[in-house]
Coordinates of N, CA and C in Angstrom, one line a residue:
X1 N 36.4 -45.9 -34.6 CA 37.6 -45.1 -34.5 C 37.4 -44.0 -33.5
X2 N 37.9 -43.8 -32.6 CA 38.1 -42.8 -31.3 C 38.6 -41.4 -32.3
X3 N 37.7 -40.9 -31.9 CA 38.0 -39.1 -32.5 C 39.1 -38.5 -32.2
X4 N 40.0 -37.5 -32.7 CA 41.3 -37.1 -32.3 C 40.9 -36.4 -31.1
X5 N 41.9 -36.0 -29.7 CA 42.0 -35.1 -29.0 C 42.0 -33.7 -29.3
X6 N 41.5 -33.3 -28.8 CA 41.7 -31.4 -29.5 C 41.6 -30.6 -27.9
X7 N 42.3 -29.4 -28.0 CA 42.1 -29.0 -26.8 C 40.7 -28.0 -26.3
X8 N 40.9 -27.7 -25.2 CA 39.8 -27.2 -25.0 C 39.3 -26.2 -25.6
X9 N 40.1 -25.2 -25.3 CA 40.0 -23.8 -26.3 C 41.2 -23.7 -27.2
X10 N 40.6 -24.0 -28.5 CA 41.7 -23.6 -29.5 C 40.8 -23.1 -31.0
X11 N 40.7 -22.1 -31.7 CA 40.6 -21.3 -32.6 C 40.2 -22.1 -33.9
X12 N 39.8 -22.4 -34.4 CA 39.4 -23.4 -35.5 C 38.5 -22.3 -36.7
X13 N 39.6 -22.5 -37.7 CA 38.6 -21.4 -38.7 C 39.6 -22.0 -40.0
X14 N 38.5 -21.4 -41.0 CA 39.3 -21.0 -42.7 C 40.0 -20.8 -42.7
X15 N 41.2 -20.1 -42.8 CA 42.1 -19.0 -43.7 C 42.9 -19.4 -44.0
X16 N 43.6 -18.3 -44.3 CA 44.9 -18.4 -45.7 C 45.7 -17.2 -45.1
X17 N 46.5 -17.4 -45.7 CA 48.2 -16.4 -45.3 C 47.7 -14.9 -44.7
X18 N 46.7 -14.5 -45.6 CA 46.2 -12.9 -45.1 C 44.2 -13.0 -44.6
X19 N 43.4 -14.0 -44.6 CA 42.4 -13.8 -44.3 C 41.6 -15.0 -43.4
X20 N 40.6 -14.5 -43.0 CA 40.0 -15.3 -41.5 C 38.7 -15.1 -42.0
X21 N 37.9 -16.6 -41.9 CA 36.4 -16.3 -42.4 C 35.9 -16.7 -41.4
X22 N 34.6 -15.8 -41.3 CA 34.2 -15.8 -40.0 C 32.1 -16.3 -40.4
X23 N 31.5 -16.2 -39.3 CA 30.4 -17.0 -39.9 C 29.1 -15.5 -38.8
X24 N 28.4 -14.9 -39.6 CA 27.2 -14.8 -39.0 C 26.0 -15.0 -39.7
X25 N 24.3 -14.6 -39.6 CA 23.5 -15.1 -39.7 C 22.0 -13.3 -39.5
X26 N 21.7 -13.0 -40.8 CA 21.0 -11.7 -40.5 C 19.6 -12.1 -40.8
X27 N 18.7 -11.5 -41.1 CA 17.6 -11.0 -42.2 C 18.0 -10.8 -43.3
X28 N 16.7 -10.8 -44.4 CA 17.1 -11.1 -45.5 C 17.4 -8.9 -45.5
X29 N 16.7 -8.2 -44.8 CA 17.1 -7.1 -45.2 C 18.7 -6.7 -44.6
X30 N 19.8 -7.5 -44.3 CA 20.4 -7.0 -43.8 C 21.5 -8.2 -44.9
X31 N 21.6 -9.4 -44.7 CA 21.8 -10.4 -45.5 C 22.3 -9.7 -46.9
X32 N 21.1 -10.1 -47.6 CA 21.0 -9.8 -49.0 C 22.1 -8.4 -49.7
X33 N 21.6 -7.0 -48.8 CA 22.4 -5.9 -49.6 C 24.0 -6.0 -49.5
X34 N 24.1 -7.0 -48.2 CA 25.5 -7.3 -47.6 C 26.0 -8.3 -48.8
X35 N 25.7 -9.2 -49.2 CA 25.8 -10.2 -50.4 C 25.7 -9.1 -51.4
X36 N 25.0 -8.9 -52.2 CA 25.2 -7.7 -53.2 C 26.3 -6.7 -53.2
X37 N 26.6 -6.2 -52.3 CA 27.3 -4.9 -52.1 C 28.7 -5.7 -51.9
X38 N 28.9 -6.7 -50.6 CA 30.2 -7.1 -50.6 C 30.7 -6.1 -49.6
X39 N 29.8 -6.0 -48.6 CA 29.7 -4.9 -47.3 C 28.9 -5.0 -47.2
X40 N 28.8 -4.2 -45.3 CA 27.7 -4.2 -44.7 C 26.6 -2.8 -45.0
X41 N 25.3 -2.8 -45.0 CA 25.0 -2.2 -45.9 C 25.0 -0.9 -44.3
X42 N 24.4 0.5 -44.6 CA 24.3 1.5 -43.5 C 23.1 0.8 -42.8
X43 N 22.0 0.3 -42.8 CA 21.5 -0.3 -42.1 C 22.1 -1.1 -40.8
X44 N 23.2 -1.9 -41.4 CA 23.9 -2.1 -39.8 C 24.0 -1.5 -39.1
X45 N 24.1 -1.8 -37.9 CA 24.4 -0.7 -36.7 C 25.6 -0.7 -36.7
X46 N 26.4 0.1 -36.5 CA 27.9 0.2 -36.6 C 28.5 0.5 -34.8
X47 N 27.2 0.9 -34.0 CA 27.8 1.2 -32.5 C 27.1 0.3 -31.9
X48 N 26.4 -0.7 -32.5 CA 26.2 -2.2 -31.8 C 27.1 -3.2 -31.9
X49 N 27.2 -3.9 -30.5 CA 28.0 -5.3 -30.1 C 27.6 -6.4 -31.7
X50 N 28.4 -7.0 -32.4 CA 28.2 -8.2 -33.1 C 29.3 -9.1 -32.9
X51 N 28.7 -10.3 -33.1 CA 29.3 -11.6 -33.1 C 29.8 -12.0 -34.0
X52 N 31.2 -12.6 -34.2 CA 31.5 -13.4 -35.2 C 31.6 -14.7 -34.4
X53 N 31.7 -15.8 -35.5 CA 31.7 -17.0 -35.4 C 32.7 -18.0 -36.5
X54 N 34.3 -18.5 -35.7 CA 34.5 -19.1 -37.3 C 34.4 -20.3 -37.3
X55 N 33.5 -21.2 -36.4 CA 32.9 -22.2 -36.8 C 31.2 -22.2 -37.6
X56 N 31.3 -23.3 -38.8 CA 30.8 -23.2 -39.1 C 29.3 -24.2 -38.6
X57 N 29.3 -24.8 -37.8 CA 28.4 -25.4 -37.4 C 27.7 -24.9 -35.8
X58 N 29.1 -24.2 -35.7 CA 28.4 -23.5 -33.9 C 27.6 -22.6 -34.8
X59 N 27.8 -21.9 -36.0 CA 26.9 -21.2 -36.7 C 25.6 -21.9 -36.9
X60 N 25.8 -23.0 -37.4 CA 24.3 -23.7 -37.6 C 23.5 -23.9 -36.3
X61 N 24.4 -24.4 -35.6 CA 23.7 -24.2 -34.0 C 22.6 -22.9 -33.6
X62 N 23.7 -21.8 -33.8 CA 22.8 -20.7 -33.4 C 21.9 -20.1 -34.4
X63 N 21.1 -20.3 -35.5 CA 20.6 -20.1 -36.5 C 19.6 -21.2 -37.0
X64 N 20.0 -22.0 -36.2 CA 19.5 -23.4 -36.9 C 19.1 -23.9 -38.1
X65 N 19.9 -24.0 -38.8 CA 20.1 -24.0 -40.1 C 19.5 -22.9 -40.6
X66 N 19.6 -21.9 -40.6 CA 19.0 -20.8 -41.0 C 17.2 -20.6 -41.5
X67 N 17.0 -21.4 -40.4 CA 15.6 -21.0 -40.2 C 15.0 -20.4 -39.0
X68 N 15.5 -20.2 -38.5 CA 15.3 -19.0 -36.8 C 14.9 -17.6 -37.8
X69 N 14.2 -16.8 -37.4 CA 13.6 -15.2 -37.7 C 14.7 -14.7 -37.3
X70 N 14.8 -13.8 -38.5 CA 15.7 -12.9 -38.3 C 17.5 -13.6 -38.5
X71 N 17.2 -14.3 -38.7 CA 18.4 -15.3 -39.1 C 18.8 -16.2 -40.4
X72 N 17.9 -16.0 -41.2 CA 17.9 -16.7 -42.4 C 18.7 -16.6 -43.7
X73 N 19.6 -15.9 -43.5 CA 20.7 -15.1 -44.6 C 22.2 -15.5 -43.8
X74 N 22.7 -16.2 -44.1 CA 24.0 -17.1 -43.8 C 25.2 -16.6 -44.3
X75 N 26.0 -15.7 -43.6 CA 26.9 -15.0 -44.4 C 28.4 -15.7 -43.8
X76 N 29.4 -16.1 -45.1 CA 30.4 -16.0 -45.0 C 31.4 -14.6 -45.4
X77 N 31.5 -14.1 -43.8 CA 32.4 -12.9 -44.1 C 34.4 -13.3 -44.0
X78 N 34.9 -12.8 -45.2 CA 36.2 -12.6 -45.2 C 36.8 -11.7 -44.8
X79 N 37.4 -11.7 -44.0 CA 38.3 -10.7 -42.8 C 39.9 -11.0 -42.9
X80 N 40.5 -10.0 -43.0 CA 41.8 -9.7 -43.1 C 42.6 -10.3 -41.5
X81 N 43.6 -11.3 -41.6 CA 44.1 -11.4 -40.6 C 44.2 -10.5 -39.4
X82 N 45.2 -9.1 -40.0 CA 45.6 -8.3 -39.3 C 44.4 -7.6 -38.6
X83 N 43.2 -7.7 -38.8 CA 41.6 -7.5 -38.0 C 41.6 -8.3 -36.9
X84 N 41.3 -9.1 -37.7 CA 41.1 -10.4 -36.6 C 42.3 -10.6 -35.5
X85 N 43.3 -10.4 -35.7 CA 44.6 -10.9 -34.8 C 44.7 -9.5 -33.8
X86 N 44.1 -7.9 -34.4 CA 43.8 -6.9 -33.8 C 42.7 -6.9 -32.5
X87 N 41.7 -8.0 -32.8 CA 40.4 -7.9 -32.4 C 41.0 -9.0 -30.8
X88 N 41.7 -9.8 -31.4 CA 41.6 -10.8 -30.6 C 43.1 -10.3 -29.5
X89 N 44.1 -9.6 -29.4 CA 44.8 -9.1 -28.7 C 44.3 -8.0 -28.0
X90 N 42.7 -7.4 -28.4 CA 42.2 -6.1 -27.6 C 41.1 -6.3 -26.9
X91 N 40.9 -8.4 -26.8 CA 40.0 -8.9 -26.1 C 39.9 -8.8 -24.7
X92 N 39.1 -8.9 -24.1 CA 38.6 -9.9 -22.7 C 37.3 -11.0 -22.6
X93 N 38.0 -11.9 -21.7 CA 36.9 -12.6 -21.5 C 35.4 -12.1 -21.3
X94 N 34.1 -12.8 -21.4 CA 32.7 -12.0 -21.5 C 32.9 -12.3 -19.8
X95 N 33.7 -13.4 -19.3 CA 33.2 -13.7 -17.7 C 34.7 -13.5 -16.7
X96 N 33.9 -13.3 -15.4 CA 34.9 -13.3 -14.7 C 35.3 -15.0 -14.5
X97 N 37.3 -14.8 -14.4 CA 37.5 -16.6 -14.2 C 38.2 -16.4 -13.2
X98 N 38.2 -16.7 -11.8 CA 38.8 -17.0 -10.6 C 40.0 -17.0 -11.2
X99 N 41.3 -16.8 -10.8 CA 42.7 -17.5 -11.3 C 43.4 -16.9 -12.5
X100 N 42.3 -16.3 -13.3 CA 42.5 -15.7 -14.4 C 42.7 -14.1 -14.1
X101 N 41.8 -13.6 -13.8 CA 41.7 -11.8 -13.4 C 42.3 -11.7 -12.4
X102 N 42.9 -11.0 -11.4 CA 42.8 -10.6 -10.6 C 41.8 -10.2 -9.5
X103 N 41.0 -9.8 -9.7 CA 39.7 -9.8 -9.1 C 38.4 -9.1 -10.2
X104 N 37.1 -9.3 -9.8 CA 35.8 -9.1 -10.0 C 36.0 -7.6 -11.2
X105 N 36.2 -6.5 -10.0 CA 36.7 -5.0 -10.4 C 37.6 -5.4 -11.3
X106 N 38.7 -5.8 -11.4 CA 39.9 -5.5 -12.4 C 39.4 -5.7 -13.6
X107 N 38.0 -7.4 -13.6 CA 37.7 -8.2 -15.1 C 36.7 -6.9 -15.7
X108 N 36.0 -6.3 -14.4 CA 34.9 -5.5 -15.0 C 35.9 -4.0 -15.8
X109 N 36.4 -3.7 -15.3 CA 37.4 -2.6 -16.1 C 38.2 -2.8 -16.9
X110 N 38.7 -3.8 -17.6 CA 39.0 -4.2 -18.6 C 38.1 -4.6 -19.6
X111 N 37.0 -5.2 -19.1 CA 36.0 -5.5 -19.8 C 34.7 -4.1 -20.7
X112 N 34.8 -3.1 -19.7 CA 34.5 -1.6 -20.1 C 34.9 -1.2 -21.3
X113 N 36.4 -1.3 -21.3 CA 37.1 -0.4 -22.1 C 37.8 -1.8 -23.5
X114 N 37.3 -3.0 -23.3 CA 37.6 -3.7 -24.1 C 37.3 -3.6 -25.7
X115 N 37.2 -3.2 -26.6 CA 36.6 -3.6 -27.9 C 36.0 -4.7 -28.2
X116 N 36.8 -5.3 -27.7 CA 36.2 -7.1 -27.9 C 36.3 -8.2 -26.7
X117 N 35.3 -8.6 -27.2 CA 35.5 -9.6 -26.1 C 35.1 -11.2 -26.9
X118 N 35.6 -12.1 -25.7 CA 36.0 -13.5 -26.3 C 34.8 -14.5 -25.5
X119 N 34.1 -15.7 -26.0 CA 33.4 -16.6 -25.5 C 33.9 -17.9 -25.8
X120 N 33.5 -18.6 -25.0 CA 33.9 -20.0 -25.9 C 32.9 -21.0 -24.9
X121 N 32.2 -21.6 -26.1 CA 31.0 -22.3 -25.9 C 31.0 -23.7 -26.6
X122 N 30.5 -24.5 -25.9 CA 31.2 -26.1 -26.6 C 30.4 -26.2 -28.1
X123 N 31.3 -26.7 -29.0 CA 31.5 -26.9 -30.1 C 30.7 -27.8 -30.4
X124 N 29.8 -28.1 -31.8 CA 29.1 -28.7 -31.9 C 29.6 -29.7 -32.8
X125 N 28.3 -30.9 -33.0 CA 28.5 -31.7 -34.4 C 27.5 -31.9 -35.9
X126 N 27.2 -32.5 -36.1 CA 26.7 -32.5 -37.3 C 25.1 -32.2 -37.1
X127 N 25.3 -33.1 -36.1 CA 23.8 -33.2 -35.1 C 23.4 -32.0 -34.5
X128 N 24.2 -31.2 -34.2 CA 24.2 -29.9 -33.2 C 24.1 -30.4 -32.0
X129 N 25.0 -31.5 -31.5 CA 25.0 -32.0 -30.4 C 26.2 -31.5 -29.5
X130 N 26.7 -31.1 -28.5 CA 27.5 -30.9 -27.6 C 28.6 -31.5 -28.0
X131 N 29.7 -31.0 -28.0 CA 31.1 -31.7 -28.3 C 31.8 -31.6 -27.2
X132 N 33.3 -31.9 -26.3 CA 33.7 -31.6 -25.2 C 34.5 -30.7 -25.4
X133 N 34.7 -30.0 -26.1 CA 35.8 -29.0 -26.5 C 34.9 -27.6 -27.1
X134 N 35.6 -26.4 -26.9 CA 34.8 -25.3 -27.0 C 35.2 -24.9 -28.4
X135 N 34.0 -24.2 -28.9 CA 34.5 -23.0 -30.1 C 34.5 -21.3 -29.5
X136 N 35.2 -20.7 -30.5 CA 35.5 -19.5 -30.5 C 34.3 -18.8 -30.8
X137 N 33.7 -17.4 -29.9 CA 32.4 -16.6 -30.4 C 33.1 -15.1 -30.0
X138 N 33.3 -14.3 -31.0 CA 34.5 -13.0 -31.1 C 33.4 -11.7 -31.0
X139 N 33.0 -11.1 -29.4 CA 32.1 -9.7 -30.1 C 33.0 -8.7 -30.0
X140 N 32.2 -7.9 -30.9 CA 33.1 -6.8 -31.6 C 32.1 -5.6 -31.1
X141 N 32.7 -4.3 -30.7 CA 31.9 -3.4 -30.4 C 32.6 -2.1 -30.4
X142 N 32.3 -0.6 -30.5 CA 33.0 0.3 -30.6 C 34.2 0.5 -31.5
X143 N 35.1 0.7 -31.5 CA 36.0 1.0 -32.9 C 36.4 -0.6 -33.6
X144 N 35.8 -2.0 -32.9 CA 36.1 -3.0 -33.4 C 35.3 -3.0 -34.5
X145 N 33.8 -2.8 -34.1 CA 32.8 -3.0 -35.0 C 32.9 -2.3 -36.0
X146 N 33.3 -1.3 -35.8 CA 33.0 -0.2 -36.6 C 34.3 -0.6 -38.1
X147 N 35.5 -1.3 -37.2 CA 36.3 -1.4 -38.5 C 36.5 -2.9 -38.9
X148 N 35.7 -3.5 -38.2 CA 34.9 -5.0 -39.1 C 34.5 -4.8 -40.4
X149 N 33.4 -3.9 -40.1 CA 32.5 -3.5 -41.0 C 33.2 -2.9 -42.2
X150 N 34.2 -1.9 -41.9 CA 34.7 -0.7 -42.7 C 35.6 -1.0 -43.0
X151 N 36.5 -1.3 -42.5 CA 37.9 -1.9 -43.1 C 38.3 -3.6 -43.0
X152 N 38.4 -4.3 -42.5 CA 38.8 -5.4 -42.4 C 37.9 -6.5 -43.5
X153 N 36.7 -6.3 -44.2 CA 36.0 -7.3 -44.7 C 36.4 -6.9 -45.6
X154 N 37.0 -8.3 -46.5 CA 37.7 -8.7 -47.7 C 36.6 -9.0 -48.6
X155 N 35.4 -10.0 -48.5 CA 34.2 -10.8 -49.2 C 33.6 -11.2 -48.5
X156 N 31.8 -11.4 -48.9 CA 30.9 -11.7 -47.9 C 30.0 -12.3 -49.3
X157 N 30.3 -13.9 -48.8 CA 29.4 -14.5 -49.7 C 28.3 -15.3 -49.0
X158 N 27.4 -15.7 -49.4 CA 25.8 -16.4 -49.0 C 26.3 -18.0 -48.9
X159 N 26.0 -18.3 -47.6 CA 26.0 -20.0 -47.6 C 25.2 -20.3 -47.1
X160 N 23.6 -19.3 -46.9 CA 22.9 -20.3 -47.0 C 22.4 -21.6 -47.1
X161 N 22.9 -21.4 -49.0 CA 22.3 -22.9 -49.8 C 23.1 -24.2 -49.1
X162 N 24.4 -23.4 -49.1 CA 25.5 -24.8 -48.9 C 24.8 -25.5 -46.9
X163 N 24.3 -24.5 -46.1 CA 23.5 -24.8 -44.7 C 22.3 -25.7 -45.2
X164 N 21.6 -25.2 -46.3 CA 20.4 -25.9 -46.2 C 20.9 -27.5 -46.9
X165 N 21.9 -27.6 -47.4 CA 22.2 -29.0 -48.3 C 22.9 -29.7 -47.2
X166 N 23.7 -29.2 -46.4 CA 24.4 -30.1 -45.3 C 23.1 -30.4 -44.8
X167 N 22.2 -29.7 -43.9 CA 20.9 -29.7 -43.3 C 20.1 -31.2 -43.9
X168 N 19.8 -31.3 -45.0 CA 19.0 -31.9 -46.0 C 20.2 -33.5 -45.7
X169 N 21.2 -33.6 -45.9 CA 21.9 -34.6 -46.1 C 22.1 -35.3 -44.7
X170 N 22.2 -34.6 -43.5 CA 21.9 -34.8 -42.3 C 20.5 -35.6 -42.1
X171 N 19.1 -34.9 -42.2 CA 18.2 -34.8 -41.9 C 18.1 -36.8 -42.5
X172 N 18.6 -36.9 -44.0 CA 18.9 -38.2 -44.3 C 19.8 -39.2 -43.8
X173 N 20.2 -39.0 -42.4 CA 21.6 -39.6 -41.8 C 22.5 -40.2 -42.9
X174 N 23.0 -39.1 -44.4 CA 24.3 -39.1 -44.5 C 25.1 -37.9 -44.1
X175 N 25.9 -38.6 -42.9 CA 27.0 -38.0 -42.4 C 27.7 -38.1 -43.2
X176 N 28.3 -38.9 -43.9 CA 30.0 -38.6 -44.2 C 29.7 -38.1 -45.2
X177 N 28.1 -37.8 -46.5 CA 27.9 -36.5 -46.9 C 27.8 -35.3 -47.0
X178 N 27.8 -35.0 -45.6 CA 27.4 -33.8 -44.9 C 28.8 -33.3 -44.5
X179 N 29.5 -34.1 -44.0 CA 30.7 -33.9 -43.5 C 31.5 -33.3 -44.9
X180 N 31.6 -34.1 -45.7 CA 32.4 -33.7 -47.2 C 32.4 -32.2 -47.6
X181 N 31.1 -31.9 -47.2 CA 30.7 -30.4 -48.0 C 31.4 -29.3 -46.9
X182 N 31.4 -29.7 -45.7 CA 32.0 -28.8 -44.8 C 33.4 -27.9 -45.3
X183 N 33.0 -26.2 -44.2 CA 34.4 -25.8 -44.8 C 35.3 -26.1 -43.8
X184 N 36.8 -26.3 -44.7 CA 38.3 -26.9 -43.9 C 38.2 -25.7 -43.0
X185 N 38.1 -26.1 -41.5 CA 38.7 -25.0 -40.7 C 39.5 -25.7 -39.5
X186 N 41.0 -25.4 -39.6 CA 42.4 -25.7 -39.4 C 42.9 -24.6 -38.0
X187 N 43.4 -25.4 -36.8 CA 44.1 -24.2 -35.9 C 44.8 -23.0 -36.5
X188 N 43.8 -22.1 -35.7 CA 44.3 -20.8 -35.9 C 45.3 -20.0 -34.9
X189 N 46.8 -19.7 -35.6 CA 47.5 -19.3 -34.4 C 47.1 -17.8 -33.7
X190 N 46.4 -18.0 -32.5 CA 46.1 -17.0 -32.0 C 46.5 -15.8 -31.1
X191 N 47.9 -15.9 -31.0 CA 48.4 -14.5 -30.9 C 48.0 -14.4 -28.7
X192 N 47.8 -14.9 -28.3 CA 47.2 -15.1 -26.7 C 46.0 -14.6 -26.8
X193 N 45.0 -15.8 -27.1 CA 43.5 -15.1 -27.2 C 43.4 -15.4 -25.6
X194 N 42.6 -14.8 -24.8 CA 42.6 -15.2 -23.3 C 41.0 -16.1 -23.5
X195 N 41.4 -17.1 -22.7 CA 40.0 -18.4 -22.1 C 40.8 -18.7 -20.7
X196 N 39.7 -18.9 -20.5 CA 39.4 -19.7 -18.5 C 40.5 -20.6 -18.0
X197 N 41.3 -20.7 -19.0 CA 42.6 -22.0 -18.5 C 43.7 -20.9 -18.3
X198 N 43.7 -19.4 -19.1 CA 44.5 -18.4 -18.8 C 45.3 -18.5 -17.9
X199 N 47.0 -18.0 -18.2 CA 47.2 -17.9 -16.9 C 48.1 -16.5 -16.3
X200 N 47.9 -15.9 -18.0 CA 47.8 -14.2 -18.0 C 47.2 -13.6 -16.9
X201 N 47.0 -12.3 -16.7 CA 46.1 -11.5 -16.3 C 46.3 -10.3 -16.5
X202 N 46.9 -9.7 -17.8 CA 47.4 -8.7 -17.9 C 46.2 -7.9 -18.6
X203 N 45.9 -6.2 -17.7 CA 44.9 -6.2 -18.7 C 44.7 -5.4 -20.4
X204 N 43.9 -5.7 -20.8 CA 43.9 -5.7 -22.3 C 43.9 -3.8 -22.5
X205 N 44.0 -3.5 -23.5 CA 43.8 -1.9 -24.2 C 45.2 -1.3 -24.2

């Protein structure tokens, strides 16, 4: 059976009427107090760039199944729409796109003063194999980060275990195992997130 068409850049995540789950990947010293507490603990950096991810397997990608150092603590963070839909309207792309910006200068000065900025990096599969369609990678930095952290996170639970059991069910080529356990993540309406097919160029802040 031929896979459905999907477009190139489109938003694929959890949520529900008020919240957006998003996927990163710490130490267990950063991990853990964050799971316990249900927040980030002051150890995070709050004036460093972080990434969200609401795919859950471009997660596994970059983590690899959460056995990469410094990566072994699998957090599902819950984030309040109105965050997320804030984060992603105060975006720019990480790159300059011909056709998209106006020129070099205009992307870099919007990109300065941006809070956030948008990636999109082809989406994987079970396999962590290349898909032809991109996922969403959301960094957050300056007053984004800061009210990621502080205001917008609803719950932050550990899926680790649930990474290492897909992992393990893989590793045994059951797919449609593996697949089962996955979380539903459904088009997210994104409000004009800007990608490379853009035909905006208005700039962001």
């Amino acid at each position: 059976m031929t896979a459905p068409t999907r477009p190139q850049y489109e938003i694929r995540a959890q949520h529900t009427d008020t919240t957006v789950t998003v996927y990163q990947a710490y130490a267990p010293l950063i991990g853990l107090p964050a799971v316990r507490d249900g927040r980030f603990p002051d150890a995070w950096k709050r004036d460093r760039m972080t990434w969200i991810k609401p795919s859950f397997l471009w997660m596994m990608y970059r983590c690899g199944w959460a056995v990469k150092e410094g990566q072994e603590i699998v957090l599902a963070v819950e984030i309040t729409r109105e965050g997320f839909d804030w984060a992603l309207g105060n975006a720019e792309l990480s790159h300059y796109v011909r056709g998209v910006h106006p020129d070099r200068d205009t992307w870099r000065r919007n990109l300065r003063r941006a809070p956030a900025r948008v990636q999109w990096d082809p989406e994987r599969d079970l396999r962590l194999d290349r898909l032809p369609y991109r996922s969403l990678q959301l960094g957050l930095s300056g007053e984004a980060s800061r009210r990621y952290a502080d205001e917008w996170t609803v719950s932050i639970r550990d899926v680790t275990p649930l990474a290492r059991q897909v992992h393990e069910l893989v590793r045994a080529g059951r797919l449609d195992d593996a697949a089962g356990l996955l979380p539903t993540e459904s088009p997210y309406p994104p409000g004009g997130v800007p990608h490379p097919a853009s035909t905006a160029s208005e700039p962001v802040g």
